[in-house]
Tab-separated table of C-alpha atoms and ligand atoms in Angstrom:
chain	number	residue	atom	x	y	z
Y	34	MET	CA	4.211	-33.077	8.316
Y	35	LYS	CA	1.108	-31.924	6.530
Y	36	ALA	CA	0.662	-28.543	5.701
Y	37	PRO	CA	-2.254	-26.175	7.037
Y	38	ARG	CA	-3.703	-25.163	4.964
Y	39	PRO	CA	-3.365	-20.911	4.159
Y	40	LYS	CA	-5.920	-18.830	4.084
Y	41	ILE	CA	-6.828	-17.674	0.690
Y	42	GLY	CA	-7.183	-13.718	0.417
Y	43	ILE	CA	-9.531	-12.522	-2.904
Y	44	LEU	CA	-10.777	-8.775	-3.649
Y	45	ASP	CA	-12.915	-7.153	-6.262
Y	46	SER	CA	-14.694	-3.941	-7.015
Y	47	GLY	CA	-17.351	-5.580	-6.001
Y	48	VAL	CA	-19.112	-8.761	-5.865
Y	49	GLY	CA	-18.303	-9.486	-8.923
Y	50	GLY	CA	-15.051	-11.637	-7.795
Y	51	LEU	CA	-17.385	-13.843	-6.767
Y	52	SER	CA	-17.878	-15.873	-9.897
Y	53	VAL	CA	-14.017	-16.433	-9.171
Y	54	LEU	CA	-14.290	-17.267	-5.428
Y	55	LYS	CA	-17.367	-19.450	-6.742
Y	56	GLU	CA	-14.296	-21.090	-9.097
Y	57	ILE	CA	-12.147	-21.873	-6.366
Y	58	GLN	CA	-14.592	-23.239	-3.877
Y	59	HIS	CA	-15.573	-25.880	-6.577
Y	60	LEU	CA	-12.022	-26.752	-6.867
Y	61	LEU	CA	-10.313	-26.727	-3.424
Y	62	PRO	CA	-14.245	-26.846	-1.437
Y	63	GLN	CA	-12.828	-27.132	2.033
Y	64	ALA	CA	-10.330	-24.093	1.482
Y	65	GLU	CA	-10.307	-20.779	4.183
Y	66	LEU	CA	-11.685	-17.993	1.989
Y	67	HIS	CA	-11.323	-14.131	2.808
Y	68	TYR	CA	-13.137	-11.828	0.333
Y	69	VAL	CA	-13.529	-8.216	0.157
Y	70	GLY	CA	-15.956	-6.575	-2.241
Y	71	ASP	CA	-14.738	-2.765	-2.603
Y	72	SER	CA	-18.491	-2.264	-3.386
Y	73	ALA	CA	-18.761	1.575	-2.277
Y	74	TRP	CA	-15.770	2.590	-5.141
Y	75	CYS	CA	-17.656	-0.035	-7.461
Y	76	PRO	CA	-17.110	0.286	-10.151
Y	77	TYR	CA	-13.261	0.962	-10.683
Y	78	GLY	CA	-14.023	0.234	-14.823
Y	79	ASN	CA	-14.164	3.881	-14.997
Y	80	LYS	CA	-11.742	5.258	-12.080
Y	81	ALA	CA	-8.239	6.532	-12.368
Y	82	PRO	CA	-5.626	3.942	-12.725
Y	83	ASP	CA	-4.082	6.013	-9.848
Y	84	LEU	CA	-6.827	5.400	-7.426
Y	85	ILE	CA	-7.670	2.374	-8.588
Y	86	LEU	CA	-3.999	1.424	-7.244
Y	87	GLU	CA	-4.828	2.798	-3.883
Y	88	ARG	CA	-7.987	0.809	-3.532
Y	89	VAL	CA	-6.177	-2.148	-3.795
Y	90	ILE	CA	-3.567	-1.558	-1.301
Y	91	THR	CA	-5.818	-0.692	1.207
Y	92	ILE	CA	-7.853	-3.839	0.602
Y	93	THR	CA	-4.591	-6.257	0.151
Y	94	ASP	CA	-2.909	-4.737	3.356
Y	95	TYR	CA	-6.506	-5.456	5.693
Y	96	LEU	CA	-6.537	-8.760	3.863
Y	97	LEU	CA	-3.305	-9.070	5.430
Y	98	ASP	CA	-3.516	-8.402	8.336
Y	99	ARG	CA	-6.460	-11.613	8.974
Y	100	GLY	CA	-3.247	-13.059	8.325
Y	101	VAL	CA	-4.137	-14.174	4.351
Y	102	GLU	CA	-1.231	-15.802	2.463
Y	103	ILE	CA	-2.260	-15.470	-0.978
Y	104	ILE	CA	-3.772	-12.264	-2.613
Y	105	VAL	CA	-6.454	-13.220	-5.823
Y	106	ILE	CA	-7.469	-9.629	-7.166
Y	107	ALA	CA	-10.564	-11.343	-9.371
Y	108	CYS	CA	-10.900	-8.064	-10.672
Y	109	ASN	CA	-9.199	-7.213	-14.438
Y	110	SER	CA	-9.578	-3.895	-13.738
Y	111	ALA	CA	-7.355	-3.830	-11.037
Y	112	THR	CA	-5.218	-6.768	-12.012
Y	113	ILE	CA	-4.161	-4.464	-14.943
Y	114	HIS	CA	-3.397	-1.781	-12.489
Y	115	ALA	CA	-1.749	-2.989	-9.718
Y	116	VAL	CA	-0.693	-6.371	-10.249
Y	117	GLY	CA	2.188	-5.011	-11.096
Y	118	ALA	CA	2.879	-2.802	-7.406
Y	119	LEU	CA	1.969	-5.715	-5.595
Y	120	ARG	CA	4.125	-8.251	-6.729
Y	121	ALA	CA	6.852	-5.561	-6.214
Y	122	THR	CA	5.592	-4.815	-2.426
Y	123	TYR	CA	4.288	-7.610	-0.808
Y	124	PRO	CA	6.329	-11.137	-0.201
Y	125	ILE	CA	3.349	-13.311	-0.893
Y	126	PRO	CA	2.173	-15.294	-3.970
Y	127	ILE	CA	-0.412	-12.687	-6.196
Y	128	VAL	CA	-2.273	-13.823	-8.634
Y	129	GLY	CA	-4.283	-11.436	-11.331
Y	130	MET	CA	-6.382	-12.284	-14.224
Y	131	GLU	CA	-6.681	-11.192	-17.569
Y	132	PRO	CA	-9.297	-11.226	-20.121
Y	133	ALA	CA	-9.227	-14.587	-22.165
Y	134	VAL	CA	-7.855	-13.332	-24.810
Y	135	LYS	CA	-5.425	-16.285	-25.753
Y	136	PRO	CA	-7.949	-19.233	-25.363
Y	137	ALA	CA	-10.634	-17.036	-27.641
Y	138	ALA	CA	-7.855	-16.794	-30.514
Y	139	ALA	CA	-7.225	-20.389	-30.194
Y	140	LEU	CA	-11.068	-21.712	-30.208
Y	141	THR	CA	-12.152	-18.661	-33.371
Y	142	LYS	CA	-13.059	-20.185	-36.411
Y	143	THR	CA	-14.316	-16.349	-38.081
Y	144	GLY	CA	-10.977	-14.789	-36.742
Y	145	VAL	CA	-12.766	-12.872	-34.805
Y	146	ILE	CA	-13.523	-12.372	-31.332
Y	147	GLY	CA	-15.035	-9.829	-28.974
Y	148	VAL	CA	-13.807	-9.175	-25.864
Y	149	LEU	CA	-16.341	-7.751	-23.674
Y	150	ALA	CA	-14.781	-5.561	-20.717
Y	151	THR	CA	-14.592	-2.613	-18.438
Y	152	GLU	CA	-13.158	0.637	-19.971
Y	153	ALA	CA	-10.271	0.604	-17.635
Y	154	SER	CA	-8.945	-2.823	-18.768
Y	155	LEU	CA	-9.168	-1.961	-22.180
Y	156	ALA	CA	-7.528	1.282	-22.048
Y	157	GLY	CA	-4.405	-0.539	-20.290
Y	158	GLU	CA	-1.036	-1.100	-21.888
Y	159	LYS	CA	-1.239	-4.403	-20.584
Y	160	PHE	CA	-4.439	-5.266	-23.063
Y	161	HIS	CA	-2.723	-4.084	-26.222
Y	162	ARG	CA	0.347	-6.327	-25.111
Y	163	LEU	CA	-2.025	-9.380	-24.360
Y	164	VAL	CA	-3.571	-8.535	-27.765
Y	165	ASN	CA	-0.641	-8.394	-29.488
Y	166	GLN	CA	0.710	-11.521	-28.306
Y	167	HIS	CA	-1.915	-14.017	-28.181
Y	168	ALA	CA	-4.452	-13.261	-31.176
Y	169	ASN	CA	-1.644	-12.660	-33.888
Y	170	GLY	CA	-3.941	-12.662	-37.156
Y	171	VAL	CA	-7.274	-12.726	-34.963
Y	172	ARG	CA	-9.706	-9.894	-35.248
Y	173	VAL	CA	-9.907	-8.529	-31.565
Y	174	ILE	CA	-13.085	-6.389	-31.288
Y	175	THR	CA	-13.440	-4.574	-27.564
Y	176	GLN	CA	-16.631	-3.547	-25.785
Y	177	PRO	CA	-16.965	-2.282	-22.568
Y	178	CYS	CA	-20.407	-3.191	-20.695
Y	179	PRO	CA	-20.491	-0.572	-17.514
Y	180	ARG	CA	-23.991	-1.330	-17.532
Y	181	PHE	CA	-23.264	-5.600	-16.887
Y	182	VAL	CA	-21.732	-4.356	-13.721
Y	183	GLU	CA	-24.503	-2.177	-12.553
Y	184	LEU	CA	-26.947	-5.006	-13.085
Y	185	VAL	CA	-25.162	-7.631	-11.300
Y	186	GLU	CA	-24.542	-4.965	-8.467
Y	187	GLU	CA	-28.119	-4.675	-7.774
Y	188	GLY	CA	-28.920	-8.589	-8.579
Y	189	ILE	CA	-30.509	-8.082	-11.983
Y	190	LEU	CA	-29.270	-10.767	-13.417
Y	191	CYS	CA	-31.715	-12.066	-15.802
Y	192	GLY	CA	-35.314	-10.625	-17.754
Y	193	PRO	CA	-35.941	-7.441	-20.379
Y	194	GLU	CA	-33.077	-5.157	-18.416
Y	195	ALA	CA	-30.246	-7.851	-18.317
Y	196	ASP	CA	-31.339	-8.877	-22.001
Y	197	ALA	CA	-31.831	-5.142	-23.433
Y	198	ALA	CA	-28.056	-4.577	-21.883
Y	199	VAL	CA	-26.939	-7.633	-22.914
Y	200	LYS	CA	-28.702	-7.044	-26.573
Y	201	ALA	CA	-26.968	-3.641	-26.855
Y	202	ALA	CA	-23.312	-4.779	-26.005
Y	203	LEU	CA	-23.247	-7.797	-28.236
Y	204	THR	CA	-25.262	-7.313	-31.495
Y	205	PRO	CA	-22.204	-5.383	-33.218
Y	206	LEU	CA	-19.299	-7.815	-32.296
Y	207	ALA	CA	-21.988	-10.407	-33.626
Y	208	GLU	CA	-22.393	-8.227	-36.623
Y	209	ALA	CA	-18.645	-8.402	-37.174
Y	210	ASP	CA	-18.903	-11.914	-37.229
Y	211	ALA	CA	-17.301	-12.813	-34.151
Y	212	ASP	CA	-17.735	-16.441	-33.055
Y	213	VAL	CA	-16.089	-16.419	-29.135
Y	214	PHE	CA	-17.183	-13.644	-27.002
Y	215	VAL	CA	-14.831	-13.155	-23.964
Y	216	LEU	CA	-16.580	-12.338	-20.502
Y	217	GLY	CA	-13.366	-10.019	-19.088
Y	218	CYS	CA	-14.959	-8.559	-16.283
Y	219	THR	CA	-15.382	-10.670	-13.368
Y	220	HIS	CA	-19.361	-9.079	-12.942
Y	221	TYR	CA	-20.476	-10.919	-16.408
Y	222	PRO	CA	-20.156	-14.225	-15.856
Y	223	PHE	CA	-23.409	-13.468	-13.440
Y	224	LEU	CA	-25.037	-12.523	-16.841
Y	225	ARG	CA	-23.713	-15.330	-18.884
Y	226	ALA	CA	-27.165	-17.042	-19.126
Y	227	ALA	CA	-28.314	-13.746	-20.858
Y	228	VAL	CA	-25.161	-13.479	-22.675
Y	229	GLU	CA	-25.777	-17.472	-24.033
Y	230	LYS	CA	-29.030	-16.948	-24.697
Y	231	GLN	CA	-28.480	-13.858	-27.163
Y	232	VAL	CA	-24.906	-15.100	-29.122
Y	233	PRO	CA	-25.056	-16.217	-31.839
Y	234	GLN	CA	-25.038	-20.300	-32.658
Y	235	GLY	CA	-22.719	-22.233	-32.593
Y	236	SER	CA	-20.419	-19.333	-31.178
Y	237	GLN	CA	-18.612	-20.234	-27.509
Y	238	VAL	CA	-18.441	-17.891	-24.545
Y	239	VAL	CA	-15.279	-17.729	-21.957
Y	240	ASP	CA	-14.030	-16.219	-18.729
Y	241	THR	CA	-11.196	-17.046	-17.123
Y	242	GLY	CA	-12.651	-17.720	-13.420
Y	243	PRO	CA	-11.530	-21.465	-13.688
Y	244	ALA	CA	-7.906	-20.884	-15.047
Y	245	VAL	CA	-7.626	-18.874	-11.942
Y	246	ALA	CA	-9.045	-21.264	-9.777
Y	247	LYS	CA	-6.489	-23.981	-11.328
Y	248	ARG	CA	-3.498	-21.122	-10.768
Y	249	VAL	CA	-4.510	-21.432	-6.939
Y	250	ALA	CA	-4.905	-25.002	-6.269
Y	251	SER	CA	-1.494	-25.014	-7.561
Y	252	LEU	CA	0.356	-22.638	-5.461
Y	253	LEU	CA	-0.862	-25.056	-2.611
Y	254	SER	CA	1.643	-27.312	-1.589
Y	255	ASP	CA	0.525	-31.105	-2.152
Y	256	ASP	CA	0.492	-32.228	1.337
Y	257	THR	CA	-1.853	-29.314	2.185
Y	258	ASP	CA	-3.962	-30.409	5.149
Y	259	PHE	CA	-7.868	-30.383	4.839
Y	260	SER	CA	-9.288	-32.733	7.271
Y	261	ASN	CA	-11.177	-31.618	9.892
Y	262	THR	CA	-10.695	-28.675	8.438
Y	263	PRO	CA	-14.569	-27.369	7.365
Y	264	PRO	CA	-14.819	-25.019	4.739
Y	265	GLU	CA	-14.738	-21.937	5.678
Y	266	ILE	CA	-15.850	-18.403	3.655
Y	267	HIS	CA	-15.860	-14.886	4.784
Y	268	ILE	CA	-17.314	-11.869	2.866
Y	269	GLU	CA	-17.083	-8.466	3.733
Y	270	THR	CA	-18.331	-5.232	1.986
Y	271	THR	CA	-17.008	-1.603	2.228
Y	272	GLY	CA	-20.927	-1.448	1.003
Y	273	ASP	CA	-23.894	-1.875	2.374
Y	274	LEU	CA	-24.249	-5.098	4.521
Y	275	GLN	CA	-27.644	-5.783	3.660
Y	276	GLN	CA	-27.543	-5.534	0.021
Y	277	LEU	CA	-24.373	-7.798	0.241
Y	278	ASN	CA	-26.502	-10.595	2.148
Y	279	LEU	CA	-29.614	-10.184	-0.461
Y	280	LEU	CA	-27.109	-10.602	-3.405
Y	281	LEU	CA	-25.475	-13.580	-2.051
Y	282	SER	CA	-28.816	-15.405	-2.041
Y	283	LYS	CA	-28.761	-14.645	-6.224
Y	284	LEU	CA	-25.174	-15.108	-6.984
Y	285	LEU	CA	-23.730	-18.154	-4.988
Y	286	PRO	CA	-27.018	-19.925	-4.258
Y	287	GLY	CA	-26.468	-22.952	-2.253
Y	288	LEU	CA	-23.112	-22.390	-1.281
Y	289	ASP	CA	-21.864	-25.017	1.133
Y	290	ALA	CA	-19.426	-23.995	3.297
Y	291	THR	CA	-20.007	-21.905	6.623
Y	292	THR	CA	-19.812	-17.742	6.037
Y	293	SER	CA	-19.779	-15.061	7.372
Y	294	VAL	CA	-20.723	-11.727	5.700
Y	295	ALA	CA	-19.714	-8.473	7.124
Y	296	LYS	CA	-19.056	-4.954	6.510
Y	297	LEU	CA	-15.690	-3.713	6.778
Y	298	PRO	CA	-14.685	-1.636	9.872
O	535	LIG	N1	-14.848	-6.942	-11.845
O	535	LIG	C1	-14.203	-6.181	-12.329
O	535	LIG	C2	-13.094	-6.328	-13.247
O	535	LIG	O1	-12.843	-7.640	-13.674
O	535	LIG	C3	-14.673	-4.938	-12.347
O	535	LIG	C4	-15.665	-3.993	-12.568
O	535	LIG	C5	-16.327	-2.390	-12.065
O	535	LIG	O2	-16.032	-2.127	-11.199
O	535	LIG	O3	-16.355	-1.869	-13.056
O	535	LIG	O4	-12.942	-5.590	-14.272
């Protein structure tokens, strides 16, 4: 007998995790996805670990009430501070994410990689372990980019403001000879075009979205029944619904799915 398609829950501090939703939708076009962006509490990047954990638990409980069977923490900052507690608490698969330090360390030719991420992600013990385990012998230069999150939440993905913020973030990394740039926050892939335009020639820009999508797909049973199930995407926010609608047209243009947008009660 075929297995019914599972509802997949995805959460982030705001709209950044939509970069991960996009990858999941690309790999599993007929998936049923339930997304919550915690825009009322965004950014998580400068928040205390306890507060981040509390928010993630609140949203996870909400998604479980909606019947999701897999949770994707589409946020590096939230993963660092909440994935352990979530896995210990909930008996369903919890997929987290971490900056793509491992692939970057394998790709660098200069021996220097630049990691763009939030303060919360970079300050965690988990990040230091990641570097120690996977970037041995590689110089890892970190760069918090709080302005990137603000730009994406405002829907500013290109133009002079985005270019200036990207330039300020990339300059010290490029000067240190980095040739691989890690987008270590799920908001940042929405600024990928602005980043790619400004990295030194021959550099690479990597993020973890596609790997997370593969991990989610691997959790589904081989005989998952996607027949007669049109793609379904539910997107909710704790923030402003009008702003979310505006952002969706910029962040997910031409999304091929039945999409409902709502304000979290
Ligand atoms: N999108 C989030 C991440 O991947 C956090 C951005 C923020 O709220 O500071 O880290």
